[in-house]
Short mmCIF file of C-alpha atoms in Angstrom, two decimals:
data_model
loop_
_atom_site.label_atom_id
_atom_site.label_comp_id
_atom_site.label_asym_id
_atom_site.label_seq_id
_atom_site.Cartn_x
_atom_site.Cartn_y
_atom_site.Cartn_z
CA UNK A 1 -3.23 6.67 -14.21
CA UNK A 2 0.24 5.47 -14.58
CA UNK A 3 -0.68 1.57 -14.95
CA UNK A 4 2.18 0.09 -16.76
CA UNK A 5 0.78 -0.48 -20.26
CA UNK A 6 3.70 -3.30 -21.11
CA UNK A 7 2.98 -5.32 -17.67
CA UNK A 8 -0.70 -4.61 -16.97
CA UNK A 9 -2.41 -7.60 -18.81
CA UNK A 10 -6.20 -7.32 -17.14
CA UNK A 11 -8.91 -10.07 -17.19
CA UNK A 12 -12.08 -10.85 -16.13
CA UNK A 13 -12.48 -14.50 -16.37
CA UNK A 14 -14.46 -15.15 -13.35
CA UNK A 15 -17.54 -13.65 -15.38
CA UNK A 16 -17.49 -16.63 -17.49
CA UNK A 17 -18.69 -18.41 -14.58
CA UNK A 18 -21.70 -16.52 -14.30
CA UNK A 19 -24.46 -16.06 -11.56
CA UNK A 20 -24.60 -18.69 -9.08
CA UNK A 21 -21.16 -18.67 -7.93
CA UNK A 22 -20.66 -15.39 -6.40
CA UNK A 23 -22.45 -12.32 -5.12
CA UNK A 24 -21.60 -8.76 -6.11
CA UNK A 25 -20.74 -6.61 -2.98
CA UNK A 26 -19.82 -3.45 -1.94
CA UNK A 27 -16.65 -2.67 -0.06
CA UNK A 28 -16.78 -0.88 3.43
CA UNK A 29 -16.49 2.69 3.78
CA UNK A 30 -13.53 3.06 5.70
CA UNK A 31 -13.05 6.30 8.20
CA UNK A 32 -9.43 5.97 7.18
CA UNK A 33 -7.08 4.56 4.36
CA UNK A 34 -3.42 4.92 5.75
CA UNK A 35 -0.76 2.90 3.67
CA UNK A 36 1.46 0.86 5.58
CA UNK A 37 2.89 -1.76 3.18
CA UNK A 38 2.83 -2.02 -0.36
CA UNK A 39 4.41 -4.88 -2.32
CA UNK A 40 6.41 -3.55 -5.38
CA UNK A 41 8.33 -6.60 -6.00
CA UNK A 42 4.95 -8.48 -6.41
CA UNK A 43 3.27 -5.41 -8.17
CA UNK A 44 5.78 -5.27 -10.60
CA UNK A 45 4.86 -8.53 -11.84
CA UNK A 46 1.24 -7.58 -12.50
CA UNK A 47 1.96 -4.15 -13.63
CA UNK A 48 0.88 -2.07 -10.77
CA UNK A 49 3.89 -0.91 -9.38
CA UNK A 50 4.14 2.40 -11.10
CA UNK A 51 0.85 3.70 -8.98
CA UNK A 52 1.28 6.41 -6.91
CA UNK A 53 0.69 6.05 -3.12
CA UNK A 54 -2.37 7.84 -3.74
CA UNK A 55 -3.82 5.99 -6.60
CA UNK A 56 -2.32 2.71 -4.97
CA UNK A 57 -4.71 3.66 -1.81
CA UNK A 58 -7.94 4.43 -3.94
CA UNK A 59 -7.79 1.20 -5.62
CA UNK A 60 -6.51 -1.15 -2.71
CA UNK A 61 -8.39 0.70 0.29
CA UNK A 62 -11.55 2.35 -1.51
CA UNK A 63 -11.42 -0.43 -4.23
CA UNK A 64 -11.67 2.00 -7.31
CA UNK A 65 -12.16 -0.48 -10.19
CA UNK A 66 -8.71 -1.34 -11.90
CA UNK A 67 -9.16 -0.69 -15.43
CA UNK A 68 -10.07 -3.56 -17.84
CA UNK A 69 -10.98 -6.07 -15.14
CA UNK A 70 -13.90 -6.89 -13.12
CA UNK A 71 -16.57 -4.21 -12.94
CA UNK A 72 -17.32 -4.85 -9.02
CA UNK A 73 -16.27 -6.91 -6.55
CA UNK A 74 -17.61 -10.55 -5.93
CA UNK A 75 -17.81 -12.57 -2.79
CA UNK A 76 -17.29 -15.96 -3.48
CA UNK A 77 -19.73 -18.70 -2.83
CA UNK A 78 -18.45 -22.24 -1.04
CA UNK A 79 -18.61 -24.56 1.59
CA UNK A 80 -16.33 -26.92 3.44
CA UNK A 81 -15.27 -29.01 6.20
CA UNK A 82 -14.02 -27.26 9.37
CA UNK A 83 -12.19 -29.58 11.86
CA UNK A 84 -13.74 -32.37 9.72
CA UNK A 85 -17.48 -31.00 10.38
CA UNK A 86 -19.27 -29.98 7.05
CA UNK A 87 -20.56 -26.33 7.33
CA UNK A 88 -22.95 -25.24 4.27
CA UNK A 89 -23.01 -21.62 5.55
CA UNK A 90 -19.59 -20.44 4.62
CA UNK A 91 -18.50 -18.45 1.50
CA UNK A 92 -16.34 -14.92 1.62
CA UNK A 93 -17.39 -13.16 4.73
CA UNK A 94 -14.73 -10.58 5.06
CA UNK A 95 -13.36 -10.55 1.46
CA UNK A 96 -14.03 -10.45 -1.88
CA UNK A 97 -12.27 -10.86 -5.62
CA UNK A 98 -12.18 -7.54 -7.10
CA UNK A 99 -9.41 -7.85 -9.99
CA UNK A 100 -8.00 -10.54 -12.21
CA UNK A 101 -5.01 -10.18 -14.49
CA UNK A 102 -2.14 -12.15 -16.00
CA UNK A 103 1.36 -12.08 -14.19
CA UNK A 104 4.80 -11.66 -16.17
CA UNK A 105 4.60 -15.75 -16.33
CA UNK A 106 1.13 -15.35 -18.02
CA UNK A 107 -0.65 -16.95 -15.02
CA UNK A 108 -4.13 -15.86 -14.13
CA UNK A 109 -4.08 -14.03 -10.84
CA UNK A 110 -6.98 -12.75 -8.67
CA UNK A 111 -6.54 -9.78 -6.09
CA UNK A 112 -8.73 -10.72 -3.15
CA UNK A 113 -9.13 -9.05 -0.13
CA UNK A 114 -9.01 -9.67 3.70
CA UNK A 115 -11.06 -7.15 5.84
CA UNK A 116 -12.95 -5.43 3.12
CA UNK A 117 -16.25 -5.29 4.69
CA UNK A 118 -19.56 -7.68 5.43
CA UNK A 119 -20.97 -9.70 2.50
CA UNK A 120 -24.12 -12.34 2.51
CA UNK A 121 -21.88 -14.54 4.11
CA UNK A 122 -20.75 -12.88 7.05
CA UNK A 123 -22.97 -14.31 9.63
CA UNK A 124 -22.40 -12.75 12.64
CA UNK A 125 -19.07 -11.37 11.72
CA UNK A 126 -18.13 -7.62 11.14
CA UNK A 127 -16.28 -8.47 7.92
CA UNK A 128 -13.01 -6.48 9.16
CA UNK A 129 -9.48 -7.36 10.03
CA UNK A 130 -7.12 -6.21 12.71
CA UNK A 131 -4.11 -4.65 11.84
CA UNK A 132 -1.94 -7.22 14.04
CA UNK A 133 -3.70 -9.88 11.52
CA UNK A 134 -2.59 -8.25 8.61
CA UNK A 135 0.82 -7.75 9.96
CA UNK A 136 1.22 -11.36 10.58
CA UNK A 137 0.10 -12.30 6.92
CA UNK A 138 2.60 -10.34 5.52
CA UNK A 139 5.56 -12.32 7.62
CA UNK A 140 3.77 -15.38 6.91
CA UNK A 141 3.65 -14.73 3.19
CA UNK A 142 6.88 -13.09 3.08
CA UNK A 143 8.79 -16.30 5.01
CA UNK A 144 6.96 -18.98 2.81
CA UNK A 145 7.93 -17.21 -0.25
CA UNK A 146 11.55 -17.09 0.63
CA UNK A 147 11.29 -21.16 1.70
CA UNK A 148 10.16 -21.81 -1.45
CA UNK A 149 6.44 -22.68 -0.49
CA UNK A 150 3.90 -21.88 -3.06
CA UNK A 151 1.89 -19.19 -1.34
CA UNK A 152 -0.38 -16.13 -2.06
CA UNK A 153 1.55 -12.73 -1.59
CA UNK A 154 0.71 -9.88 0.50
CA UNK A 155 0.24 -6.88 -2.03
CA UNK A 156 -0.97 -4.42 0.50
CA UNK A 157 -1.95 -3.36 4.01
CA UNK A 158 -3.98 -0.55 4.68
CA UNK A 159 -4.96 0.76 8.33
CA UNK A 160 -8.95 1.63 8.04
CA UNK A 161 -9.48 3.43 11.26
CA UNK A 162 -12.01 1.61 12.92
CA UNK A 163 -11.98 0.06 16.64
CA UNK A 164 -12.51 -3.67 16.89
CA UNK A 165 -13.55 -5.98 19.54
CA UNK A 166 -11.77 -9.16 19.80
CA UNK A 167 -12.10 -11.98 21.99
CA UNK A 168 -8.43 -13.35 21.29
CA UNK A 169 -6.33 -10.04 21.83
CA UNK A 170 -6.64 -7.05 23.61
CA UNK A 171 -9.47 -4.95 22.25
CA UNK A 172 -10.27 -2.14 21.24
CA UNK A 173 -7.90 -3.10 18.43
CA UNK A 174 -6.87 -1.18 15.33
CA UNK A 175 -8.39 -2.09 11.76
CA UNK A 176 -6.85 -2.78 8.44
CA UNK A 177 -7.56 -3.78 5.21
CA UNK A 178 -5.52 -6.46 3.26
CA UNK A 179 -4.93 -7.44 -0.37
CA UNK A 180 -3.67 -10.59 -1.90
CA UNK A 181 -2.19 -11.52 -5.04
CA UNK A 182 -3.31 -15.30 -5.50
CA UNK A 183 -3.38 -17.54 -8.31
CA UNK A 184 -7.13 -18.37 -7.65
CA UNK A 185 -9.42 -18.38 -4.97
CA UNK A 186 -11.16 -21.25 -6.34
CA UNK A 187 -11.24 -23.63 -3.31
CA UNK A 188 -11.96 -27.39 -2.71
CA UNK A 189 -15.03 -26.29 -1.12
CA UNK A 190 -16.27 -24.39 -3.92
CA UNK A 191 -16.62 -27.56 -5.59
CA UNK A 192 -18.31 -29.05 -2.36
CA UNK A 193 -21.03 -26.23 -2.36
CA UNK A 194 -22.06 -27.53 -5.75
CA UNK A 195 -22.12 -30.94 -4.97
CA UNK A 196 -24.11 -30.12 -1.93
CA UNK A 197 -26.81 -28.47 -3.94
CA UNK A 198 -26.42 -31.55 -6.64
CA UNK A 199 -26.00 -28.94 -9.47
CA UNK A 200 -23.98 -31.16 -11.92
CA UNK A 201 -24.16 -28.35 -14.79
CA UNK A 202 -22.42 -25.98 -12.49
CA UNK A 203 -19.78 -28.59 -11.27
CA UNK A 204 -18.81 -29.12 -14.79
CA UNK A 205 -18.69 -25.44 -15.62
CA UNK A 206 -16.50 -24.83 -12.73
CA UNK A 207 -13.93 -28.19 -13.69
CA UNK A 208 -13.60 -26.60 -17.07
CA UNK A 209 -13.09 -23.01 -15.64
CA UNK A 210 -10.37 -24.23 -13.47
CA UNK A 211 -8.46 -26.40 -16.09
CA UNK A 212 -8.86 -23.92 -18.52
CA UNK A 213 -7.67 -20.87 -16.67
CA UNK A 214 -5.77 -22.37 -13.95
CA UNK A 215 -3.75 -25.25 -15.54
CA UNK A 216 -4.12 -24.38 -19.34
CA UNK A 217 -5.57 -27.46 -20.24
CA UNK A 218 -8.27 -27.33 -23.05
CA UNK A 219 -10.38 -30.17 -21.17
CA UNK A 220 -13.65 -30.62 -18.94
CA UNK A 221 -12.44 -33.88 -17.49
CA UNK A 222 -12.85 -34.10 -13.67
CA UNK A 223 -10.47 -37.10 -13.06
CA UNK A 224 -8.00 -34.96 -14.81
CA UNK A 225 -8.65 -31.96 -12.41
CA UNK A 226 -8.17 -34.11 -9.25
CA UNK A 227 -5.10 -35.68 -10.40
CA UNK A 228 -3.77 -32.28 -11.22
CA UNK A 229 -4.92 -31.03 -7.51
CA UNK A 230 -3.32 -34.35 -6.16
CA UNK A 231 0.10 -33.22 -7.45
CA UNK A 232 -0.07 -29.83 -6.69
CA UNK A 233 -1.43 -30.41 -3.02
CA UNK A 234 1.35 -33.09 -2.30
CA UNK A 235 3.73 -30.68 -2.93
CA UNK A 236 2.47 -28.27 -0.77
CA UNK A 237 2.13 -30.59 2.20
CA UNK A 238 5.95 -31.39 1.43
CA UNK A 239 6.84 -28.07 1.39
CA UNK A 240 4.99 -27.11 4.30
CA UNK A 241 7.25 -29.96 6.11
CA UNK A 242 10.51 -28.62 4.91
CA UNK A 243 9.78 -25.16 5.97
CA UNK A 244 8.91 -26.15 9.35
CA UNK A 245 5.58 -24.18 8.87
CA UNK A 246 2.09 -25.17 10.47
CA UNK A 247 -0.74 -23.57 8.79
CA UNK A 248 -3.14 -23.90 11.83
CA UNK A 249 -6.49 -24.36 9.60
CA UNK A 250 -5.99 -26.90 7.14
CA UNK A 251 -10.00 -26.71 6.55
CA UNK A 252 -11.34 -27.74 2.89
CA UNK A 253 -12.48 -23.95 2.15
CA UNK A 254 -9.10 -23.26 2.91
CA UNK A 255 -7.19 -25.38 0.21
CA UNK A 256 -7.49 -23.65 -3.16
CA UNK A 257 -7.25 -26.17 -6.18
CA UNK A 258 -3.85 -24.94 -7.61
CA UNK A 259 -2.16 -26.02 -4.34
CA UNK A 260 -0.82 -22.54 -3.22
CA UNK A 261 -1.15 -21.77 0.21
CA UNK A 262 -3.34 -18.78 1.59
CA UNK A 263 -5.29 -17.29 4.45
CA UNK A 264 -3.21 -17.26 7.46
CA UNK A 265 -4.80 -17.19 10.79
CA UNK A 266 -3.02 -18.91 13.81
CA UNK A 267 -0.13 -19.90 11.77
CA UNK A 268 3.31 -20.84 13.25
CA UNK A 269 6.67 -21.76 12.43
CA UNK A 270 7.70 -25.05 14.84
CA UNK A 271 10.70 -24.15 16.86
CA UNK A 272 11.80 -27.84 16.63
CA UNK A 273 11.04 -30.73 14.86
CA UNK A 274 7.94 -31.88 16.79
CA UNK A 275 5.26 -33.58 15.09
CA UNK A 276 2.89 -32.73 17.63
CA UNK A 277 3.31 -28.87 17.48
CA UNK A 278 -0.02 -27.13 16.76
CA UNK A 279 -0.64 -23.61 15.59
CA UNK A 280 -4.13 -22.90 16.71
CA UNK A 281 -5.14 -22.68 20.40
CA UNK A 282 -8.43 -24.17 19.65
CA UNK A 283 -7.15 -27.29 17.91
CA UNK A 284 -7.26 -29.39 20.88
CA UNK A 285 -7.15 -32.54 19.11
CA UNK A 286 -4.03 -31.75 17.11
CA UNK A 287 -5.89 -32.45 13.76
CA UNK A 288 -3.83 -29.67 12.02
CA UNK A 289 -0.53 -30.57 13.99
CA UNK A 290 2.94 -30.04 12.29
CA UNK A 291 3.32 -33.95 11.35
CA UNK A 292 -0.47 -34.45 10.52
CA UNK A 293 -0.65 -31.57 7.68
CA UNK A 294 0.14 -34.37 4.93
CA UNK A 295 -2.58 -36.31 6.11
CA UNK A 296 -4.94 -33.21 6.57
CA UNK A 297 -4.37 -32.03 3.11
CA UNK A 298 -4.84 -35.44 1.75
CA UNK A 299 -8.32 -35.75 3.63
CA UNK A 300 -9.30 -32.39 2.32
CA UNK A 301 -8.32 -33.61 -1.38
CA UNK A 302 -10.90 -36.55 -0.75
CA UNK A 303 -13.55 -34.23 -0.29
CA UNK A 304 -12.68 -32.81 -3.93
CA UNK A 305 -13.13 -36.66 -5.10
CA UNK A 306 -16.26 -37.20 -3.41
CA UNK A 307 -17.57 -33.71 -4.71
CA UNK A 308 -16.54 -34.83 -8.19
CA UNK A 309 -18.12 -38.36 -8.02
CA UNK A 310 -21.35 -36.75 -9.16
CA UNK A 311 -19.75 -36.05 -12.47
CA UNK A 312 -17.24 -38.71 -12.97
CA UNK A 313 -16.97 -42.75 -12.08
CA UNK A 314 -15.39 -43.28 -8.65
CA UNK A 315 -12.81 -45.62 -9.85
CA UNK A 316 -10.76 -43.53 -11.56
CA UNK A 317 -11.10 -41.09 -9.01
CA UNK A 318 -10.22 -43.19 -6.26
CA UNK A 319 -6.91 -43.91 -8.62
CA UNK A 320 -6.05 -40.52 -8.91
CA UNK A 321 -6.71 -40.04 -5.00
CA UNK A 322 -4.38 -43.08 -4.13
CA UNK A 323 -1.53 -41.18 -6.23
CA UNK A 324 -1.22 -38.50 -3.33
CA UNK A 325 1.51 -40.62 -1.16
CA UNK A 326 3.73 -41.85 -3.98
CA UNK A 327 3.64 -38.17 -4.98
CA UNK A 328 4.31 -36.62 -1.74
CA UNK A 329 7.13 -38.80 -0.82
CA UNK A 330 9.56 -37.46 -3.80
CA UNK A 331 8.11 -33.98 -3.20
CA UNK A 332 9.05 -34.04 0.32
CA UNK A 333 12.20 -35.49 -0.43
CA UNK A 334 13.22 -33.17 -2.83
CA UNK A 335 11.87 -30.11 -0.78
CA UNK A 336 14.39 -31.15 2.27
CA UNK A 337 17.29 -31.62 -0.15
CA UNK A 338 16.59 -28.07 -1.35
CA UNK A 339 16.92 -26.61 2.22
CA UNK A 340 19.99 -29.00 2.85
CA UNK A 341 21.26 -26.99 -0.14
CA UNK A 342 22.47 -29.92 -1.88
CA UNK A 343 21.80 -31.72 -5.21
CA UNK A 344 19.70 -35.01 -5.58
CA UNK A 345 21.81 -37.97 -6.25
CA UNK A 346 19.46 -40.95 -6.68
CA UNK A 347 16.12 -41.67 -5.22
CA UNK A 348 17.26 -44.39 -2.54
CA UNK A 349 20.14 -42.18 -1.33
CA UNK A 350 17.72 -38.90 -1.28
CA UNK A 351 15.43 -40.81 0.70
CA UNK A 352 17.93 -42.44 3.26
CA UNK A 353 19.29 -38.81 3.82
CA UNK A 354 16.01 -37.07 4.27
CA UNK A 355 14.79 -39.88 6.54
CA UNK A 356 18.05 -39.66 8.65
CA UNK A 357 17.43 -35.68 8.92
CA UNK A 358 14.01 -35.97 10.12
CA UNK A 359 14.95 -38.49 12.72
CA UNK A 360 17.86 -36.49 14.03
CA UNK A 361 15.66 -33.34 14.16
CA UNK A 362 13.28 -35.22 16.00
CA UNK A 363 15.82 -36.60 18.62
CA UNK A 364 18.11 -34.07 18.84
CA UNK A 365 15.31 -30.88 19.28
CA UNK A 366 17.97 -28.77 17.68
CA UNK A 367 16.17 -25.74 16.03
CA UNK A 368 15.16 -26.46 12.40
CA UNK A 369 15.93 -22.83 11.26
CA UNK A 370 19.55 -23.51 13.19
CA UNK A 371 20.32 -26.74 11.52
CA UNK A 372 19.29 -25.81 8.00
CA UNK A 373 21.38 -22.71 8.21
CA UNK A 374 24.64 -24.60 9.65
CA UNK A 375 24.27 -27.29 7.07
CA UNK A 376 23.65 -25.57 3.88
CA UNK A 377 25.73 -26.83 1.11
CA UNK A 378 26.06 -30.27 2.76
CA UNK A 379 28.93 -29.84 5.28
CA UNK A 380 27.76 -30.58 9.13
CA UNK A 381 29.67 -28.48 11.62
CA UNK A 382 31.60 -30.28 14.32
CA UNK A 383 29.72 -29.33 16.90
CA UNK A 384 27.15 -31.62 15.69
CA UNK A 385 28.05 -34.69 17.54
CA UNK A 386 25.41 -37.62 18.21
CA UNK A 387 22.72 -38.29 17.07
CA UNK A 388 23.99 -36.73 13.60
CA UNK A 389 26.84 -39.50 12.88
CA UNK A 390 24.38 -41.08 10.37
CA UNK A 391 23.51 -37.48 8.62
CA UNK A 392 27.08 -36.82 8.47
CA UNK A 393 27.83 -39.67 6.48
CA UNK A 394 25.12 -39.41 4.10
CA UNK A 395 26.29 -35.76 3.28
CA UNK A 396 29.68 -36.43 2.46
CA UNK A 397 28.49 -37.82 -0.90
CA UNK A 398 26.55 -34.98 -1.91
CA UNK A 399 27.50 -31.77 -4.28
CA UNK A 400 26.28 -28.25 -2.91
CA UNK A 401 23.55 -26.81 -5.19
CA UNK A 402 24.86 -23.53 -4.19
CA UNK A 403 27.88 -22.12 -2.51
CA UNK A 404 27.87 -19.91 0.70
CA UNK A 405 29.11 -16.59 -0.85
CA UNK A 406 26.15 -14.62 -0.30
CA UNK A 407 26.38 -12.40 2.89
CA UNK A 408 23.27 -13.96 4.58
CA UNK A 409 25.87 -16.82 5.32
CA UNK A 410 28.10 -14.96 7.46
CA UNK A 411 25.37 -13.84 9.67
CA UNK A 412 22.52 -15.66 11.76
CA UNK A 413 19.49 -17.77 10.38
CA UNK A 414 16.42 -15.95 9.85
CA UNK A 415 13.57 -17.23 11.79
CA UNK A 416 10.04 -16.32 12.43
CA UNK A 417 8.88 -17.90 15.65
CA UNK A 418 5.97 -16.43 17.83
CA UNK A 419 8.25 -14.55 19.95
CA UNK A 420 9.51 -12.48 17.27
CA UNK A 421 6.22 -11.72 15.72
CA UNK A 422 5.13 -10.24 19.26
CA UNK A 423 8.09 -8.54 19.43
CA UNK A 424 7.56 -6.84 15.64
CA UNK A 425 3.96 -5.89 16.84
CA UNK A 426 4.77 -4.28 19.90
CA UNK A 427 6.33 -1.00 18.65
CA UNK A 428 3.60 -0.73 16.18
CA UNK A 429 0.77 -1.40 18.80
CA UNK A 430 2.36 1.20 21.15
CA UNK A 431 3.65 3.95 18.65
CA UNK A 432 3.05 2.83 15.13
CA UNK A 433 6.44 2.10 14.63
CA UNK A 434 6.94 0.15 11.77
CA UNK A 435 10.83 -0.06 11.61
CA UNK A 436 11.17 -3.68 13.05
CA UNK A 437 8.54 -5.13 10.30
CA UNK A 438 10.27 -3.30 7.40
CA UNK A 439 13.66 -4.53 8.74
CA UNK A 440 12.20 -8.08 8.94
CA UNK A 441 10.81 -8.04 5.40
CA UNK A 442 14.18 -7.16 4.29
CA UNK A 443 15.82 -9.97 6.00
CA UNK A 444 13.78 -12.49 4.88
CA UNK A 445 14.01 -11.32 1.50
CA UNK A 446 17.77 -11.73 1.99
CA UNK A 447 17.33 -15.02 2.92
CA UNK A 448 15.48 -15.76 0.05
CA UNK A 449 18.04 -14.72 -2.18
CA UNK A 450 20.53 -16.93 -0.52
CA UNK A 451 18.59 -19.87 -0.75
CA UNK A 452 17.15 -19.53 -4.45
CA UNK A 453 18.70 -21.35 -7.29
#
């Protein structure tokens, strides 16, 4: 099997946690495995890019074990708050972790699934994923990666030949299994479950596992863990805002402890800077609206602090948690300056520019993607009149962080609004034509090259 011997570095660190953290499961026996998407750009970073398509399908559709890593799939156990209501009946219900390895930066990575079959935590679900849902996750992860948001990466999408019934899309609909590459599937909800059962020994073990394997720190200190998670999640919240992205379901079981976005259901990119814009049709109160995402993520991190209170004193935990706001502010400033394409000057000037930008975007209702495309490098076109005077004046003293020589800047902004998602899906649904999807992925990656340092 042509696994790259230089780049493939298998691990099985999950086994160190032992019983009580996961359940061994078997993947579904699908009637079909038809490969539609393989992410060789991500695969090369973990040494599996040299697999043939047949080998790829056997590993990522039939889940034959990869050499040297986990001996079988494991469904992780966790709890969580869903729209602020505690649910002790969660866990991996249609996915599992089936491999771990080091990437080319030395980070421990998980290969996890979505749509791989039922587990002990499926409840009434069928454990499956719609092909449309898998396509949407490809688009979300590619777009977020290009926009500098820490995110899981869609490694593979394979159609599985079953007809699924769903209440929120025309049924029957086609099934698929997705594989994601993620820097950990340990969630805030993983700690909540152990606190719920008052299992202090397991809490301490999970703290140590997380610090050693995900943060490269030789420590068992729960306060240190919370401090690190506060920093990573503040960065995530800031970059969601700069990207104009709305995750849709920021429950505590959907926030992992490395601050890496994952698990994309009813996501949307906001057309304009509308703080009340929501992604999920069932988010009737706007709990996870665009402008409330920092608050929502902070609230979730608070639940981690509550869980860790069983093994740490409250005062240092509160002190660490209180740093979310002070860390978020410079992170969102940096993230928006990155999208503006300018180099930071000083904290006061940078903050003023970002606040002016947010005000003007909110009052003008100019499209988010259009604005950041037009202004990249720090020059606002003459077509931007009121309310852009303040932004124009502030930008005059900034230097570009990158020029506009890349071919991307000679075209139109790359966006990912809901109408385009539906337009990409239509030919797939009608006659299995993936041309638009492949072209969109190429366009997104082209944008990412233009934006990258």
